[in-house]
C-alpha cells in the first residue's frame, strides 16, 4: 500500500515540477511552440528532448530488469497496430492542445497556479474521457 | 541563456524541466513498472479507464502534479501565466479528453514514454497531434482568433 502510493506520488510531484520549470504550465509558451509559422518558441522541443533522452536510458535499464524495483511486474503497452482510432484520437487531441495551450499534465499541474482556469479545463477533459467511456 | 534568433525561448529551463519529467517517468517505469502517461493515469484515477495500476497509485500521481508545480512556484518569483477564457478552456478540455482516450495517450505517454521506446504507435500518435496542433494555432492566427490574455 505504501509503496503503491509513494512511488507514483514522488513521480507525479517530480513530473509536475519539471512541467513548471520547463514552462509547460504557461499556455503562451506551449502555443508559442505550436505557432510554427509565426513567432515560433522552440522551448517545448528542449523539454521533450530532455525527457526523451532520460527515458531512452530508462528503457535500456528496464530491459535488464526482471521486475520493477517497487512492484511485482511490469505492465507495459505491447500493441503495435496503427488504427483509425489512434490516429483520429491523436488528431483531435492536437486540436484541443492547440486551442488552449494545455495538455493533461500541465492541466493538473496548473491547479496549483491558476486553480479556477485549470479546474475548468480538467473538468471538461474528464467529461470528454467519460464520453469515450460511455461510447 | 537565450537562443539566437528566438528571444523568447528558454532552452536551459526547458531542458532542466525535461530532464525532471524524464526522471519522473523513469521512476514510474523502473519503480512501479508503469508508463507515466498522464491522460491514462488520470482516467484510471477517476474510474474512467481500466488499468492494472492500483487506483490509489493513480490518485497519488495525479495529486503529485500540482504539488510539484507548487514547489516550483513557491521557490521562484515568476508571474502567473495567462489562461484562455472559461468557455475556451471547456471546449479545449473536452476535445483533449475525447482525443486522448481515443488515441490512448497524450504528450507524456506517447510523446515522452512511447517515443523514447521507439513505439510505432507512439511515433505516429505524436506526429499526428503535433501536426494538428501546429495547424490549429496557424488556422486560429490566420482568422485572428486570439485566446490568451
mmCIF file of C-alpha atoms in Angstrom:
data_model
loop_
_atom_site.group_PDB
_atom_site.id
_atom_site.type_symbol
_atom_site.label_atom_id
_atom_site.label_comp_id
_atom_site.label_asym_id
_atom_site.label_seq_id
_atom_site.Cartn_x
_atom_site.Cartn_y
_atom_site.Cartn_z
ATOM 1 C CA UNK A 1 0.000 0.000 0.000
ATOM 2 C CA UNK A 2 2.769 2.417 0.956
ATOM 3 C CA UNK A 3 4.999 1.590 -1.989
ATOM 4 C CA UNK A 4 1.941 1.555 -4.293
ATOM 5 C CA UNK A 5 1.322 5.144 -3.236
ATOM 6 C CA UNK A 6 4.729 6.673 -2.570
ATOM 7 C CA UNK A 7 6.367 5.840 -5.907
ATOM 8 C CA UNK A 8 3.560 7.386 -8.014
ATOM 9 C CA UNK A 9 3.311 10.340 -5.611
ATOM 10 C CA UNK A 10 7.035 11.042 -5.960
ATOM 11 C CA UNK A 11 6.887 10.538 -9.730
ATOM 12 C CA UNK A 12 3.861 12.852 -10.078
ATOM 13 C CA UNK A 13 5.492 15.515 -7.916
ATOM 14 C CA UNK A 14 8.773 15.455 -9.869
ATOM 15 C CA UNK A 15 6.763 15.419 -13.102
ATOM 16 C CA UNK A 16 4.731 18.475 -12.040
ATOM 17 C CA UNK A 17 7.897 20.322 -11.006
ATOM 18 C CA UNK A 18 9.503 19.535 -14.355
ATOM 19 C CA UNK A 19 6.467 20.746 -16.280
ATOM 20 C CA UNK A 20 6.504 24.015 -14.358
ATOM 21 C CA UNK A 21 10.272 24.616 -14.655
ATOM 22 C CA UNK A 22 10.077 23.830 -18.367
ATOM 23 C CA UNK A 23 7.335 26.430 -18.852
ATOM 24 C CA UNK A 24 4.692 23.908 -19.881
ATOM 25 C CA UNK A 25 2.170 25.286 -17.368
ATOM 26 C CA UNK A 26 2.260 28.558 -19.316
ATOM 27 C CA UNK A 27 -0.189 28.232 -22.231
ATOM 28 C CA UNK A 28 1.543 31.068 -24.070
ATOM 29 C CA UNK A 29 4.764 29.059 -24.127
ATOM 30 C CA UNK A 30 3.026 25.935 -25.419
ATOM 31 C CA UNK A 31 1.070 27.858 -28.062
ATOM 32 C CA UNK A 32 4.319 29.630 -28.946
ATOM 33 C CA UNK A 33 5.826 26.248 -29.783
ATOM 34 C CA UNK A 34 2.774 25.288 -31.816
ATOM 35 C CA UNK A 35 2.965 28.627 -33.682
ATOM 36 C CA UNK A 36 5.423 27.128 -36.151
ATOM 37 C CA UNK A 37 4.609 29.654 -38.889
ATOM 38 C CA UNK A 38 4.644 32.688 -36.600
ATOM 39 C CA UNK A 39 6.825 33.768 -33.648
ATOM 40 C CA UNK A 40 7.996 30.209 -33.008
ATOM 41 C CA UNK A 41 9.228 29.402 -29.466
ATOM 42 C CA UNK A 42 11.318 26.189 -29.507
ATOM 43 C CA UNK A 43 11.365 25.751 -25.685
ATOM 44 C CA UNK A 44 8.978 22.768 -25.740
ATOM 45 C CA UNK A 45 11.383 20.934 -28.051
ATOM 46 C CA UNK A 46 14.063 21.204 -25.339
ATOM 47 C CA UNK A 47 11.600 19.910 -22.725
ATOM 48 C CA UNK A 48 10.618 16.988 -24.928
ATOM 49 C CA UNK A 49 14.236 16.320 -25.922
ATOM 50 C CA UNK A 50 15.467 16.255 -22.316
ATOM 51 C CA UNK A 51 12.641 13.977 -21.218
ATOM 52 C CA UNK A 52 13.058 11.577 -24.157
ATOM 53 C CA UNK A 53 16.832 11.290 -23.615
ATOM 54 C CA UNK A 54 16.427 10.352 -19.945
ATOM 55 C CA UNK A 55 13.625 7.921 -20.744
ATOM 56 C CA UNK A 56 15.626 6.301 -23.547
ATOM 57 C CA UNK A 57 18.248 5.426 -20.920
ATOM 58 C CA UNK A 58 15.500 4.164 -18.608
ATOM 59 C CA UNK A 59 14.249 1.788 -21.317
ATOM 60 C CA UNK A 60 17.761 0.348 -21.691
ATOM 61 C CA UNK A 61 17.858 -0.313 -17.939
ATOM 62 C CA UNK A 62 14.320 -1.716 -17.997
ATOM 63 C CA UNK A 63 15.310 -4.431 -20.480
ATOM 64 C CA UNK A 64 17.876 -5.727 -17.994
ATOM 65 C CA UNK A 65 15.408 -5.849 -15.090
ATOM 66 C CA UNK A 66 13.283 -8.869 -14.248
ATOM 67 C CA UNK A 67 10.782 -6.889 -12.223
ATOM 68 C CA UNK A 68 10.340 -3.245 -11.175
ATOM 69 C CA UNK A 69 12.107 -2.054 -8.024
ATOM 70 C CA UNK A 70 8.919 -1.445 -6.025
ATOM 71 C CA UNK A 71 6.300 -3.578 -7.772
ATOM 72 C CA UNK A 72 5.824 -7.202 -8.780
ATOM 73 C CA UNK A 73 5.536 -6.959 -12.551
ATOM 74 C CA UNK A 74 5.983 -4.626 -15.485
ATOM 75 C CA UNK A 75 2.615 -3.746 -17.041
ATOM 76 C CA UNK A 76 3.538 -2.061 -20.305
ATOM 77 C CA UNK A 77 1.718 -1.490 -23.604
ATOM 78 C CA UNK A 78 2.576 -4.120 -26.209
ATOM 79 C CA UNK A 79 0.391 -3.085 -29.142
ATOM 80 C CA UNK A 80 1.963 -2.152 -32.429
ATOM 81 C CA UNK A 81 -1.068 -1.681 -34.699
ATOM 82 C CA UNK A 82 -1.900 1.662 -36.285
ATOM 83 C CA UNK A 83 -5.649 2.152 -36.130
ATOM 84 C CA UNK A 84 -8.004 4.943 -37.259
ATOM 85 C CA UNK A 85 -8.941 5.305 -33.587
ATOM 86 C CA UNK A 86 -5.307 6.000 -32.609
ATOM 87 C CA UNK A 87 -4.756 8.496 -35.409
ATOM 88 C CA UNK A 88 -8.159 10.174 -35.210
ATOM 89 C CA UNK A 89 -7.935 10.473 -31.430
ATOM 90 C CA UNK A 90 -4.432 11.905 -31.593
ATOM 91 C CA UNK A 91 -5.540 14.370 -34.276
ATOM 92 C CA UNK A 92 -8.388 15.525 -32.013
ATOM 93 C CA UNK A 93 -6.065 15.818 -29.037
ATOM 94 C CA UNK A 94 -3.704 18.072 -31.039
ATOM 95 C CA UNK A 95 -6.607 20.379 -31.902
ATOM 96 C CA UNK A 96 -7.636 20.723 -28.254
ATOM 97 C CA UNK A 97 -3.994 21.205 -27.246
ATOM 98 C CA UNK A 98 -3.605 23.989 -29.798
ATOM 99 C CA UNK A 99 -6.804 25.802 -28.816
ATOM 100 C CA UNK A 100 -5.914 26.486 -25.178
ATOM 101 C CA UNK A 101 -2.226 25.523 -24.993
ATOM 102 C CA UNK A 102 -2.839 22.846 -22.354
ATOM 103 C CA UNK A 103 -2.445 19.074 -22.340
ATOM 104 C CA UNK A 104 -3.399 16.743 -19.456
ATOM 105 C CA UNK A 105 -0.212 17.003 -17.330
ATOM 106 C CA UNK A 106 0.005 20.795 -17.311
ATOM 107 C CA UNK A 107 -3.774 20.915 -16.810
ATOM 108 C CA UNK A 108 -3.444 19.144 -13.453
ATOM 109 C CA UNK A 109 -0.203 20.924 -12.515
ATOM 110 C CA UNK A 110 -1.813 24.311 -13.206
ATOM 111 C CA UNK A 111 -4.382 23.598 -10.459
ATOM 112 C CA UNK A 112 -1.656 25.000 -8.186
ATOM 113 C CA UNK A 113 -1.042 28.041 -10.402
ATOM 114 C CA UNK A 114 -4.408 29.206 -11.745
ATOM 115 C CA UNK A 115 -6.927 26.986 -9.910
ATOM 116 C CA UNK A 116 -10.139 28.288 -11.481
ATOM 117 C CA UNK A 117 -8.905 28.124 -15.079
ATOM 118 C CA UNK A 118 -7.210 24.757 -14.619
ATOM 119 C CA UNK A 119 -10.270 23.285 -12.887
ATOM 120 C CA UNK A 120 -12.478 24.172 -15.864
ATOM 121 C CA UNK A 121 -10.033 22.558 -18.273
ATOM 122 C CA UNK A 122 -9.619 19.432 -16.131
ATOM 123 C CA UNK A 123 -13.376 19.040 -15.530
ATOM 124 C CA UNK A 124 -14.088 19.331 -19.263
ATOM 125 C CA UNK A 125 -11.288 16.884 -20.036
ATOM 126 C CA UNK A 126 -12.718 14.333 -17.598
ATOM 127 C CA UNK A 127 -16.147 14.847 -19.194
ATOM 128 C CA UNK A 128 -14.590 14.073 -22.577
ATOM 129 C CA UNK A 129 -12.979 10.947 -21.150
ATOM 130 C CA UNK A 130 -16.327 9.913 -19.676
ATOM 131 C CA UNK A 131 -17.968 10.394 -23.080
ATOM 132 C CA UNK A 132 -15.488 7.979 -24.646
ATOM 133 C CA UNK A 133 -16.031 5.547 -21.777
ATOM 134 C CA UNK A 134 -19.795 5.592 -22.450
ATOM 135 C CA UNK A 135 -19.435 5.218 -26.242
ATOM 136 C CA UNK B 1 20.623 31.807 -21.523
ATOM 137 C CA UNK B 2 18.887 32.786 -24.727
ATOM 138 C CA UNK B 3 18.832 31.182 -28.103
ATOM 139 C CA UNK B 4 19.996 33.169 -31.116
ATOM 140 C CA UNK B 5 17.021 34.081 -33.259
ATOM 141 C CA UNK B 6 14.477 33.092 -30.598
ATOM 142 C CA UNK B 7 14.445 35.836 -27.943
ATOM 143 C CA UNK B 8 11.501 34.308 -26.039
ATOM 144 C CA UNK B 9 12.902 30.796 -25.835
ATOM 145 C CA UNK B 10 14.136 29.367 -22.514
ATOM 146 C CA UNK B 11 16.272 26.428 -23.678
ATOM 147 C CA UNK B 12 18.062 25.721 -20.376
ATOM 148 C CA UNK B 13 14.914 25.888 -18.266
ATOM 149 C CA UNK B 14 13.222 23.724 -20.882
ATOM 150 C CA UNK B 15 15.999 21.155 -20.804
ATOM 151 C CA UNK B 16 16.060 21.118 -16.981
ATOM 152 C CA UNK B 17 12.294 20.665 -16.862
ATOM 153 C CA UNK B 18 12.503 17.957 -19.498
ATOM 154 C CA UNK B 19 15.175 16.039 -17.581
ATOM 155 C CA UNK B 20 12.973 16.147 -14.446
ATOM 156 C CA UNK B 21 9.995 14.883 -16.459
ATOM 157 C CA UNK B 22 12.206 12.103 -17.826
ATOM 158 C CA UNK B 23 13.376 11.183 -14.317
ATOM 159 C CA UNK B 24 9.764 11.104 -13.102
ATOM 160 C CA UNK B 25 8.761 8.857 -15.993
ATOM 161 C CA UNK B 26 11.833 6.675 -15.339
ATOM 162 C CA UNK B 27 10.815 6.327 -11.679
ATOM 163 C CA UNK B 28 7.335 5.216 -12.767
ATOM 164 C CA UNK B 29 8.823 2.710 -15.226
ATOM 165 C CA UNK B 30 11.650 1.246 -13.158
ATOM 166 C CA UNK B 31 9.961 1.673 -9.765
ATOM 167 C CA UNK B 32 6.316 0.883 -10.429
ATOM 168 C CA UNK B 33 6.623 -0.890 -13.791
ATOM 169 C CA UNK B 34 4.180 1.511 -15.496
ATOM 170 C CA UNK B 35 4.055 4.122 -18.215
ATOM 171 C CA UNK B 36 3.812 7.694 -16.884
ATOM 172 C CA UNK B 37 1.010 8.651 -19.245
ATOM 173 C CA UNK B 38 -0.954 11.420 -17.583
ATOM 174 C CA UNK B 39 -4.183 11.002 -19.568
ATOM 175 C CA UNK B 40 -4.319 7.263 -18.866
ATOM 176 C CA UNK B 41 -3.406 7.638 -15.193
ATOM 177 C CA UNK B 42 -5.979 10.423 -14.753
ATOM 178 C CA UNK B 43 -8.663 8.310 -16.413
ATOM 179 C CA UNK B 44 -7.725 5.454 -14.090
ATOM 180 C CA UNK B 45 -7.886 7.718 -11.005
ATOM 181 C CA UNK B 46 -11.376 8.905 -11.891
ATOM 182 C CA UNK B 47 -12.644 5.433 -12.780
ATOM 183 C CA UNK B 48 -12.826 6.219 -16.499
ATOM 184 C CA UNK B 49 -10.392 3.541 -17.688
ATOM 185 C CA UNK B 50 -9.428 0.011 -16.771
ATOM 186 C CA UNK B 51 -5.829 -0.488 -15.804
ATOM 187 C CA UNK B 52 -3.721 -2.736 -13.646
ATOM 188 C CA UNK B 53 -2.330 0.365 -11.914
ATOM 189 C CA UNK B 54 -3.842 0.435 -8.407
ATOM 190 C CA UNK B 55 -6.335 3.277 -8.200
ATOM 191 C CA UNK B 56 -4.641 4.721 -5.118
ATOM 192 C CA UNK B 57 -1.418 4.943 -7.107
ATOM 193 C CA UNK B 58 -3.170 6.737 -9.953
ATOM 194 C CA UNK B 59 -4.564 9.250 -7.459
ATOM 195 C CA UNK B 60 -1.150 9.706 -5.862
ATOM 196 C CA UNK B 61 0.431 10.506 -9.233
ATOM 197 C CA UNK B 62 -2.320 12.970 -10.190
ATOM 198 C CA UNK B 63 -2.151 14.743 -6.821
ATOM 199 C CA UNK B 64 1.630 14.945 -7.151
ATOM 200 C CA UNK B 65 1.389 17.066 -10.314
ATOM 201 C CA UNK B 66 0.067 20.264 -8.654
ATOM 202 C CA UNK B 67 2.232 19.616 -5.568
ATOM 203 C CA UNK B 68 5.314 19.670 -7.798
ATOM 204 C CA UNK B 69 4.082 22.816 -9.532
ATOM 205 C CA UNK B 70 3.506 24.448 -6.129
ATOM 206 C CA UNK B 71 7.065 23.634 -5.042
ATOM 207 C CA UNK B 72 8.454 25.408 -8.080
ATOM 208 C CA UNK B 73 6.197 28.460 -7.959
ATOM 209 C CA UNK B 74 6.849 28.926 -4.235
ATOM 210 C CA UNK B 75 10.593 28.991 -4.869
ATOM 211 C CA UNK B 76 10.532 31.314 -7.870
ATOM 212 C CA UNK B 77 9.013 34.719 -8.435
ATOM 213 C CA UNK B 78 7.541 34.155 -11.859
ATOM 214 C CA UNK B 79 4.325 35.985 -12.670
ATOM 215 C CA UNK B 80 1.172 33.915 -13.065
ATOM 216 C CA UNK B 81 0.735 32.930 -16.726
ATOM 217 C CA UNK B 82 -2.376 33.879 -18.646
ATOM 218 C CA UNK B 83 -5.018 31.257 -19.434
ATOM 219 C CA UNK B 84 -7.807 31.165 -22.003
ATOM 220 C CA UNK B 85 -11.363 32.235 -21.168
ATOM 221 C CA UNK B 86 -13.589 29.664 -19.391
ATOM 222 C CA UNK B 87 -15.609 28.711 -22.476
ATOM 223 C CA UNK B 88 -12.414 28.210 -24.495
ATOM 224 C CA UNK B 89 -10.884 26.105 -21.718
ATOM 225 C CA UNK B 90 -14.037 23.997 -21.573
ATOM 226 C CA UNK B 91 -14.085 23.363 -25.328
ATOM 227 C CA UNK B 92 -10.357 22.584 -25.418
ATOM 228 C CA UNK B 93 -10.586 20.332 -22.351
ATOM 229 C CA UNK B 94 -13.479 18.359 -23.828
ATOM 230 C CA UNK B 95 -11.592 17.783 -27.091
ATOM 231 C CA UNK B 96 -8.410 16.837 -25.199
ATOM 232 C CA UNK B 97 -10.340 14.361 -23.040
ATOM 233 C CA UNK B 98 -12.024 12.658 -26.010
ATOM 234 C CA UNK B 99 -8.876 12.704 -28.138
ATOM 235 C CA UNK B 100 -6.515 11.312 -25.526
ATOM 236 C CA UNK B 101 -8.811 8.407 -24.677
ATOM 237 C CA UNK B 102 -9.449 7.503 -28.323
ATOM 238 C CA UNK B 103 -5.759 7.958 -29.096
ATOM 239 C CA UNK B 104 -4.657 6.032 -25.970
ATOM 240 C CA UNK B 105 -2.323 8.754 -24.751
ATOM 241 C CA UNK B 106 -1.051 12.305 -24.752
ATOM 242 C CA UNK B 107 2.219 14.230 -24.740
ATOM 243 C CA UNK B 108 3.574 12.223 -21.800
ATOM 244 C CA UNK B 109 2.533 8.665 -22.641
ATOM 245 C CA UNK B 110 3.100 8.832 -26.395
ATOM 246 C CA UNK B 111 5.480 11.791 -26.613
ATOM 247 C CA UNK B 112 7.886 11.023 -23.757
ATOM 248 C CA UNK B 113 7.471 7.347 -22.847
ATOM 249 C CA UNK B 114 6.478 5.908 -26.225
ATOM 250 C CA UNK B 115 8.816 7.858 -28.497
ATOM 251 C CA UNK B 116 11.822 7.063 -26.285
ATOM 252 C CA UNK B 117 10.909 3.388 -26.676
ATOM 253 C CA UNK B 118 10.536 3.844 -30.463
ATOM 254 C CA UNK B 119 6.967 2.547 -30.268
ATOM 255 C CA UNK B 120 5.430 2.722 -33.737
ATOM 256 C CA UNK B 121 2.029 3.707 -32.329
ATOM 257 C CA UNK B 122 3.522 6.480 -30.211
ATOM 258 C CA UNK B 123 5.659 7.878 -33.039
ATOM 259 C CA UNK B 124 2.589 8.093 -35.291
ATOM 260 C CA UNK B 125 0.393 9.492 -32.497
ATOM 261 C CA UNK B 126 2.951 12.162 -31.579
ATOM 262 C CA UNK B 127 3.495 13.196 -35.209
ATOM 263 C CA UNK B 128 -0.285 13.413 -35.605
ATOM 264 C CA UNK B 129 -1.021 15.593 -32.583
ATOM 265 C CA UNK B 130 1.963 17.822 -33.361
ATOM 266 C CA UNK B 131 0.698 18.407 -36.901
ATOM 267 C CA UNK B 132 -2.897 19.119 -35.831
ATOM 268 C CA UNK B 133 -1.580 21.327 -33.004
ATOM 269 C CA UNK B 134 0.510 23.344 -35.478
ATOM 270 C CA UNK B 135 -2.442 23.529 -37.886
ATOM 271 C CA UNK B 136 -4.870 24.615 -35.154
ATOM 272 C CA UNK B 137 -2.710 27.514 -33.982
ATOM 273 C CA UNK B 138 -1.913 28.512 -37.582
ATOM 274 C CA UNK B 139 -5.608 28.491 -38.506
ATOM 275 C CA UNK B 140 -6.631 30.449 -35.400
ATOM 276 C CA UNK B 141 -3.938 33.048 -36.109
ATOM 277 C CA UNK B 142 -4.993 33.256 -39.757
ATOM 278 C CA UNK B 143 -8.555 34.045 -38.658
ATOM 279 C CA UNK B 144 -7.333 36.437 -35.983
ATOM 280 C CA UNK B 145 -8.660 34.304 -33.127
ATOM 281 C CA UNK B 146 -6.619 35.061 -30.008
ATOM 282 C CA UNK B 147 -7.393 33.088 -26.857
ATOM 283 C CA UNK B 148 -4.788 34.170 -24.317
ATOM 284 C CA UNK B 149 -4.912 37.477 -22.421
#
